[in-house]
Amino acid sequence: MIELGFDVLLVAVIVLVSWLTLMGAHLLRSIVLFICLGLFVTVAWVRLGGIDVAIAEAAIGAGITGAILLAALRQLQNEPTDHSRGKTDKDGQDVS
Amino acid sequence: MFRDISLYSTKPHPVARAFFGLATLAMTSVLIAVFLTTEQAEPTLRSMVQGAMSTSGVENPVTAVLLNFRGYDTLLEVAVLMIVATAMLPPAAPGPITRSLPAMTVDPMLAGIVRWLVPMAIITSGYLLWIGAFSPGGAFQAGSILAAAGILMLVAGHHEFSFNSIGARALLVLGLGTFLLVAIGVAMATGVMLQYPIARAAALILVIESAATISIGLSLLMFYGSVARLTVARSER
């Protein structure tokens, strides 16, 4: 009974956190919620019995993908002052 | 509904949004209902794997299936990872594989924690690699912990990795190369590719997993490095 309640709560939390991730106003908040979602999915994998997948999800899904998303966000924020690449106009045509 | 991700996207019509929302909800409900009302079939696959575990050389059924019974699939996975790593190789000129730099911004918290965390991560990775034969663990998990430790080192700024150097390329190729060498070697011994002789299966699996750990860790680290533009020279960043 307690397990069923825990599982229902876990499913509800996963759906809620993924909704908040997509609806977030700030990209940074969405990325942090994505990392939290990765940890909740890790717990879901443990409940389903796949412990190897849970370890991999925690390390790769939550950890490394989160780090890569944060690095991508930093590149997006630095883009207006980025002079290292060829200049393109808003249609993607190269006008450097 | 979702954030505009391109300059030219227009919000869909409210009726279309309501229709697709209801359709998704209906499909999800149907799937949940089907899943809850169907009888659970007897998992014959699990009993088959359990019956063959004595010939696999390891005690963890997941590792046995990944590295022994379905080793060909894992070989192709490692090959795909190496192909993607090749595609993401940076164009920078080759140099020494690592170089110490004076960090431009000194963050004492990060420097201190890196000094403690990276050796612990290496030990944890080795533990996960070894325990993969007996308990949940294995090459992918160990490799991802190594990559996470490498990401911390890159962010701390005291070290710079050159992913285009001879050493880095050799380490990237090590996983797939070892897997192929073992596959061909056992083919010469037993006549079938990837058919390990039962007495050597445990040792061969450990050799393959060790090489794959290093390659996977370096590949994941390179993915982060290329997204964070740490693979180009500091002056161009």
CSV table of C-alpha atoms in Angstrom, one decimal:
chain,number,residue,atom,x,y,z
A,1,MET,CA,0.0,0.0,0.0
A,2,ILE,CA,2.8,2.3,0.9
A,3,GLU,CA,4.7,1.3,-2.2
A,4,LEU,CA,1.7,2.1,-4.4
A,5,GLY,CA,1.3,5.5,-2.8
A,6,PHE,CA,5.0,6.2,-3.3
A,7,ASP,CA,4.8,5.1,-6.9
A,8,VAL,CA,1.8,7.3,-7.6
A,9,LEU,CA,3.5,10.2,-5.9
A,10,LEU,CA,6.7,9.6,-7.9
A,11,VAL,CA,4.7,9.6,-11.2
A,12,ALA,CA,2.9,12.7,-10.3
A,13,VAL,CA,6.2,14.5,-9.4
A,14,ILE,CA,7.8,13.4,-12.6
A,15,VAL,CA,4.9,14.7,-14.7
A,16,LEU,CA,4.8,18.0,-12.7
A,17,VAL,CA,8.6,18.6,-12.9
A,18,SER,CA,8.7,17.9,-16.7
A,19,TRP,CA,5.7,20.3,-17.1
A,20,LEU,CA,7.5,23.0,-15.2
A,21,THR,CA,10.7,22.3,-17.2
A,22,LEU,CA,8.9,23.0,-20.4
A,23,MET,CA,6.9,25.9,-19.2
A,24,GLY,CA,9.7,27.7,-17.4
A,25,ALA,CA,10.2,31.4,-18.1
A,26,HIS,CA,14.0,31.3,-17.7
A,27,LEU,CA,16.2,28.8,-19.4
A,28,LEU,CA,18.4,28.4,-16.4
A,29,ARG,CA,15.4,27.4,-14.3
A,30,SER,CA,14.4,24.9,-16.9
A,31,ILE,CA,17.9,23.4,-17.0
A,32,VAL,CA,18.0,23.0,-13.2
A,33,LEU,CA,14.6,21.4,-13.2
A,34,PHE,CA,15.8,19.1,-16.0
A,35,ILE,CA,18.6,17.9,-13.7
A,36,CYS,CA,16.0,17.4,-10.9
A,37,LEU,CA,13.9,15.5,-13.4
A,38,GLY,CA,16.9,13.2,-14.1
A,39,LEU,CA,17.2,12.4,-10.4
A,40,PHE,CA,13.5,11.6,-10.1
A,41,VAL,CA,13.7,9.4,-13.2
A,42,THR,CA,16.7,7.6,-11.5
A,43,VAL,CA,14.4,6.8,-8.6
A,44,ALA,CA,11.8,5.6,-11.0
A,45,TRP,CA,14.3,3.2,-12.6
A,46,VAL,CA,15.2,1.9,-9.2
A,47,ARG,CA,11.5,1.2,-8.5
A,48,LEU,CA,11.3,-0.6,-11.8
A,49,GLY,CA,14.3,-2.8,-10.9
A,50,GLY,CA,16.9,-1.6,-13.4
A,51,ILE,CA,19.7,-0.5,-11.1
A,52,ASP,CA,22.3,-0.4,-13.9
A,53,VAL,CA,20.1,1.9,-15.9
A,54,ALA,CA,19.5,4.0,-12.7
A,55,ILE,CA,23.3,4.5,-12.2
A,56,ALA,CA,23.7,5.4,-15.9
A,57,GLU,CA,20.7,7.8,-15.8
A,58,ALA,CA,22.0,9.6,-12.7
A,59,ALA,CA,25.5,10.0,-14.2
A,60,ILE,CA,24.8,10.7,-17.8
A,61,GLY,CA,21.2,11.9,-17.9
A,62,ALA,CA,21.3,14.2,-14.9
A,63,GLY,CA,25.0,14.9,-14.6
A,64,ILE,CA,26.7,15.1,-18.0
A,65,THR,CA,23.6,16.2,-20.0
A,66,GLY,CA,23.0,18.9,-17.3
A,67,ALA,CA,26.5,20.1,-17.6
A,68,ILE,CA,26.3,20.2,-21.4
A,69,LEU,CA,23.0,22.1,-21.3
A,70,LEU,CA,24.5,24.7,-18.9
A,71,ALA,CA,27.5,25.1,-21.2
A,72,ALA,CA,25.2,25.6,-24.2
A,73,LEU,CA,23.3,28.2,-22.2
A,74,ARG,CA,26.5,30.1,-21.5
A,75,GLN,CA,27.3,30.0,-25.2
A,76,LEU,CA,23.8,31.3,-26.0
A,77,GLN,CA,24.2,34.1,-23.6
A,78,ASN,CA,27.7,35.0,-24.9
A,79,GLU,CA,26.5,35.0,-28.5
A,80,PRO,CA,26.0,38.8,-29.1
A,81,THR,CA,29.6,39.4,-28.1
A,82,ASP,CA,31.0,36.4,-29.8
A,83,HIS,CA,33.5,37.4,-32.6
A,84,SER,CA,35.1,34.1,-33.2
A,85,ARG,CA,32.7,32.8,-35.8
A,86,GLY,CA,31.7,34.1,-39.2
A,87,LYS,CA,28.9,36.7,-39.0
A,88,THR,CA,25.5,35.6,-40.2
A,89,ASP,CA,22.3,37.6,-40.6
A,90,LYS,CA,19.1,36.4,-39.1
A,91,ASP,CA,18.3,34.0,-42.0
A,92,GLY,CA,21.5,32.1,-41.4
A,93,GLN,CA,23.2,33.5,-44.5
A,94,ASP,CA,26.9,34.2,-44.1
A,95,VAL,CA,27.7,37.8,-44.5
A,96,SER,CA,31.1,38.0,-42.8
B,1,MET,CA,2.3,27.3,-25.5
B,2,PHE,CA,6.0,26.5,-25.5
B,3,ARG,CA,8.7,29.0,-25.6
B,4,ASP,CA,9.3,30.4,-29.1
B,5,ILE,CA,12.5,28.7,-30.3
B,6,SER,CA,12.8,30.3,-33.7
B,7,LEU,CA,12.2,33.8,-35.0
B,8,TYR,CA,9.5,32.6,-37.4
B,9,SER,CA,7.3,30.3,-35.3
B,10,THR,CA,3.7,31.3,-34.9
B,11,LYS,CA,1.5,30.1,-32.1
B,12,PRO,CA,-0.9,27.4,-33.3
B,13,HIS,CA,-4.6,28.0,-33.5
B,14,PRO,CA,-6.3,27.5,-30.1
B,15,VAL,CA,-8.7,24.9,-31.5
B,16,ALA,CA,-5.7,22.9,-32.9
B,17,ARG,CA,-4.0,23.1,-29.5
B,18,ALA,CA,-7.0,21.9,-27.7
B,19,PHE,CA,-7.5,19.1,-30.2
B,20,PHE,CA,-4.0,17.8,-30.0
B,21,GLY,CA,-3.9,18.2,-26.2
B,22,LEU,CA,-7.1,16.0,-25.9
B,23,ALA,CA,-5.8,13.5,-28.4
B,24,THR,CA,-2.5,13.1,-26.4
B,25,LEU,CA,-4.5,12.7,-23.2
B,26,ALA,CA,-6.7,10.1,-24.7
B,27,MET,CA,-3.8,8.1,-26.1
B,28,THR,CA,-2.0,8.2,-22.8
B,29,SER,CA,-5.2,7.0,-21.0
B,30,VAL,CA,-5.6,4.2,-23.5
B,31,LEU,CA,-2.0,3.1,-23.0
B,32,ILE,CA,-2.3,3.2,-19.2
B,33,ALA,CA,-5.6,1.2,-19.3
B,34,VAL,CA,-4.1,-1.4,-21.6
B,35,PHE,CA,-1.0,-1.8,-19.4
B,36,LEU,CA,-3.1,-2.2,-16.2
B,37,THR,CA,-5.6,-4.7,-17.6
B,38,THR,CA,-3.3,-7.0,-19.5
B,39,GLU,CA,-2.0,-10.1,-17.7
B,40,GLN,CA,1.7,-10.2,-17.0
B,41,ALA,CA,3.2,-12.8,-19.2
B,42,GLU,CA,5.8,-15.2,-17.6
B,43,PRO,CA,9.2,-13.7,-18.5
B,44,THR,CA,10.8,-16.6,-20.2
B,45,LEU,CA,13.8,-14.5,-21.2
B,46,ARG,CA,14.8,-14.1,-17.6
B,47,SER,CA,14.8,-17.8,-17.0
B,48,MET,CA,16.7,-18.4,-20.2
B,49,VAL,CA,19.4,-16.0,-19.1
B,50,GLN,CA,19.5,-17.4,-15.6
B,51,GLY,CA,20.0,-20.9,-17.1
B,52,ALA,CA,22.9,-19.8,-19.2
B,53,MET,CA,24.6,-17.7,-16.5
B,54,SER,CA,27.1,-20.5,-15.7
B,55,THR,CA,28.7,-20.2,-19.1
B,56,SER,CA,28.9,-16.4,-19.1
B,57,GLY,CA,31.8,-15.9,-16.7
B,58,VAL,CA,30.1,-13.2,-14.7
B,59,GLU,CA,27.4,-13.2,-12.0
B,60,ASN,CA,25.4,-10.1,-13.0
B,61,PRO,CA,22.8,-11.0,-15.6
B,62,VAL,CA,22.8,-7.5,-17.1
B,63,THR,CA,26.6,-7.6,-17.8
B,64,ALA,CA,26.3,-11.2,-19.1
B,65,VAL,CA,23.7,-10.2,-21.6
B,66,LEU,CA,25.4,-6.9,-22.6
B,67,LEU,CA,29.0,-8.3,-22.9
B,68,ASN,CA,28.5,-12.0,-23.6
B,69,PHE,CA,25.2,-13.1,-25.0
B,70,ARG,CA,24.5,-9.9,-27.0
B,71,GLY,CA,28.1,-8.7,-27.2
B,72,TYR,CA,27.7,-7.8,-30.9
B,73,ASP,CA,25.1,-5.1,-30.0
B,74,THR,CA,27.5,-3.6,-27.5
B,75,LEU,CA,30.3,-3.7,-30.1
B,76,LEU,CA,28.1,-1.7,-32.5
B,77,GLU,CA,27.2,0.7,-29.7
B,78,VAL,CA,30.9,1.3,-29.0
B,79,ALA,CA,31.5,1.8,-32.7
B,80,VAL,CA,28.7,4.4,-32.9
B,81,LEU,CA,30.2,6.2,-29.9
B,82,MET,CA,33.6,6.3,-31.6
B,83,ILE,CA,32.0,7.6,-34.9
B,84,VAL,CA,30.3,10.4,-33.0
B,85,ALA,CA,33.6,11.2,-31.2
B,86,THR,CA,35.4,11.4,-34.5
B,87,ALA,CA,32.7,13.8,-35.8
B,88,MET,CA,33.2,16.0,-32.8
B,89,LEU,CA,37.0,16.1,-32.9
B,90,PRO,CA,38.1,19.7,-32.6
B,91,PRO,CA,40.0,21.4,-35.4
B,92,ALA,CA,42.7,22.7,-33.1
B,93,ALA,CA,46.3,21.9,-33.7
B,94,PRO,CA,47.6,18.8,-31.8
B,95,GLY,CA,49.6,19.4,-28.6
B,96,PRO,CA,50.3,17.6,-25.4
B,97,ILE,CA,47.3,15.8,-24.2
B,98,THR,CA,47.1,17.8,-21.0
B,99,ARG,CA,48.6,21.1,-20.0
B,100,SER,CA,48.5,22.9,-16.7
B,101,LEU,CA,47.4,26.5,-16.9
B,102,PRO,CA,47.3,29.3,-14.4
B,103,ALA,CA,43.6,29.7,-13.9
B,104,MET,CA,42.3,33.0,-15.1
B,105,THR,CA,39.6,33.1,-12.4
B,106,VAL,CA,40.6,31.6,-9.2
B,107,ASP,CA,37.7,29.8,-7.5
B,108,PRO,CA,39.0,28.4,-4.2
B,109,MET,CA,35.9,26.3,-3.6
B,110,LEU,CA,36.1,24.6,-6.9
B,111,ALA,CA,39.8,24.1,-6.8
B,112,GLY,CA,39.6,22.6,-3.3
B,113,ILE,CA,36.8,20.3,-4.2
B,114,VAL,CA,38.4,19.2,-7.5
B,115,ARG,CA,41.5,18.2,-5.5
B,116,TRP,CA,39.4,15.9,-3.3
B,117,LEU,CA,36.7,14.8,-5.7
B,118,VAL,CA,38.7,13.7,-8.8
B,119,PRO,CA,40.8,11.0,-7.0
B,120,MET,CA,37.6,9.8,-5.3
B,121,ALA,CA,35.8,9.7,-8.7
B,122,ILE,CA,38.6,7.6,-10.2
B,123,ILE,CA,38.4,5.1,-7.4
B,124,THR,CA,34.6,5.0,-7.7
B,125,SER,CA,34.8,4.5,-11.4
B,126,GLY,CA,37.3,1.6,-10.9
B,127,TYR,CA,35.0,0.2,-8.3
B,128,LEU,CA,31.9,0.4,-10.6
B,129,LEU,CA,33.9,-1.2,-13.4
B,130,TRP,CA,35.1,-4.1,-11.2
B,131,ILE,CA,31.7,-4.7,-9.5
B,132,GLY,CA,29.9,-4.8,-12.8
B,133,ALA,CA,30.6,-8.5,-13.0
B,134,PHE,CA,28.8,-9.2,-9.7
B,135,SER,CA,26.4,-6.3,-9.1
B,136,PRO,CA,24.9,-3.4,-11.0
B,137,GLY,CA,27.7,-1.4,-12.5
B,138,GLY,CA,29.8,-1.8,-15.6
B,139,ALA,CA,31.7,0.1,-18.3
B,140,PHE,CA,29.2,2.8,-19.2
B,141,GLN,CA,28.6,3.8,-15.6
B,142,ALA,CA,32.3,3.8,-14.8
B,143,GLY,CA,33.1,5.8,-17.9
B,144,SER,CA,30.4,8.4,-17.2
B,145,ILE,CA,31.9,9.0,-13.7
B,146,LEU,CA,35.3,9.5,-15.3
B,147,ALA,CA,33.8,12.0,-17.7
B,148,ALA,CA,32.1,13.9,-14.8
B,149,ALA,CA,35.4,14.1,-13.0
B,150,GLY,CA,37.0,15.4,-16.2
B,151,ILE,CA,34.3,18.0,-16.6
B,152,LEU,CA,35.0,19.3,-13.1
B,153,MET,CA,38.7,19.6,-13.9
B,154,LEU,CA,37.9,21.5,-17.1
B,155,VAL,CA,35.5,23.9,-15.3
B,156,ALA,CA,38.1,24.6,-12.6
B,157,GLY,CA,40.3,25.9,-15.3
B,158,HIS,CA,43.7,24.7,-14.1
B,159,HIS,CA,44.1,22.1,-16.8
B,160,GLU,CA,43.5,22.0,-20.5
B,161,PHE,CA,43.0,18.8,-22.5
B,162,SER,CA,44.0,18.6,-26.1
B,163,PHE,CA,41.5,16.1,-27.6
B,164,ASN,CA,43.3,16.2,-30.9
B,165,SER,CA,46.6,14.9,-29.7
B,166,ILE,CA,48.0,11.5,-30.4
B,167,GLY,CA,47.5,10.3,-26.9
B,168,ALA,CA,43.8,11.4,-26.8
B,169,ARG,CA,43.1,9.8,-30.2
B,170,ALA,CA,44.7,6.6,-29.0
B,171,LEU,CA,42.6,6.6,-25.9
B,172,LEU,CA,39.4,7.3,-28.0
B,173,VAL,CA,40.1,4.3,-30.2
B,174,LEU,CA,41.2,2.0,-27.4
B,175,GLY,CA,37.7,0.8,-26.6
B,176,LEU,CA,36.6,-0.2,-30.0
B,177,GLY,CA,40.0,-1.5,-30.9
B,178,THR,CA,40.2,-3.8,-27.9
B,179,PHE,CA,36.7,-5.0,-28.5
B,180,LEU,CA,37.5,-5.9,-32.1
B,181,LEU,CA,40.8,-7.5,-31.2
B,182,VAL,CA,39.1,-9.7,-28.6
B,183,ALA,CA,36.3,-10.5,-31.0
B,184,ILE,CA,38.7,-11.6,-33.8
B,185,GLY,CA,41.0,-13.4,-31.3
B,186,VAL,CA,38.3,-15.6,-29.9
B,187,ALA,CA,37.0,-16.2,-33.4
B,188,MET,CA,40.4,-17.7,-34.2
B,189,ALA,CA,40.2,-19.8,-31.0
B,190,THR,CA,36.6,-21.0,-31.1
B,191,GLY,CA,35.6,-20.5,-34.6
B,192,VAL,CA,32.7,-18.1,-34.0
B,193,MET,CA,33.2,-14.3,-33.6
B,194,LEU,CA,32.6,-13.0,-30.0
B,195,GLN,CA,32.2,-16.6,-28.7
B,196,TYR,CA,34.4,-16.4,-25.6
B,197,PRO,CA,36.0,-19.7,-24.4
B,198,ILE,CA,34.2,-20.3,-21.1
B,199,ALA,CA,37.3,-20.5,-19.0
B,200,ARG,CA,38.5,-17.1,-20.2
B,201,ALA,CA,35.1,-15.3,-20.4
B,202,ALA,CA,35.5,-13.4,-17.1
B,203,ALA,CA,39.0,-12.1,-18.0
B,204,LEU,CA,38.0,-11.1,-21.5
B,205,ILE,CA,34.9,-9.3,-20.3
B,206,LEU,CA,37.0,-7.3,-17.8
B,207,VAL,CA,39.6,-6.4,-20.5
B,208,ILE,CA,36.8,-5.2,-22.9
B,209,GLU,CA,35.1,-3.2,-20.2
B,210,SER,CA,38.3,-1.6,-19.0
B,211,ALA,CA,39.1,-0.3,-22.4
B,212,ALA,CA,35.5,0.8,-23.1
B,213,THR,CA,35.5,2.7,-19.8
B,214,ILE,CA,38.4,4.9,-20.8
B,215,SER,CA,37.0,5.5,-24.3
B,216,ILE,CA,33.5,6.3,-23.1
B,217,GLY,CA,34.9,8.7,-20.4
B,218,LEU,CA,37.0,10.6,-22.9
B,219,SER,CA,34.2,10.7,-25.5
B,220,LEU,CA,31.7,12.2,-23.0
B,221,LEU,CA,34.4,14.6,-21.8
B,222,MET,CA,35.0,15.7,-25.4
B,223,PHE,CA,31.3,16.3,-26.0
B,224,TYR,CA,31.2,18.7,-23.0
B,225,GLY,CA,34.5,20.3,-24.1
B,226,SER,CA,33.2,21.0,-27.6
B,227,VAL,CA,29.9,22.4,-26.4
B,228,ALA,CA,31.7,24.6,-23.9
B,229,ARG,CA,34.1,25.7,-26.6
B,230,LEU,CA,37.0,24.6,-24.5
B,231,THR,CA,38.5,22.8,-27.4
B,232,VAL,CA,39.5,26.0,-29.2
B,233,ALA,CA,42.4,28.1,-28.1
B,234,ARG,CA,41.8,30.4,-25.2
B,235,SER,CA,42.2,33.5,-27.3
B,236,GLU,CA,39.4,32.5,-29.7
B,237,ARG,CA,36.9,31.6,-27.0
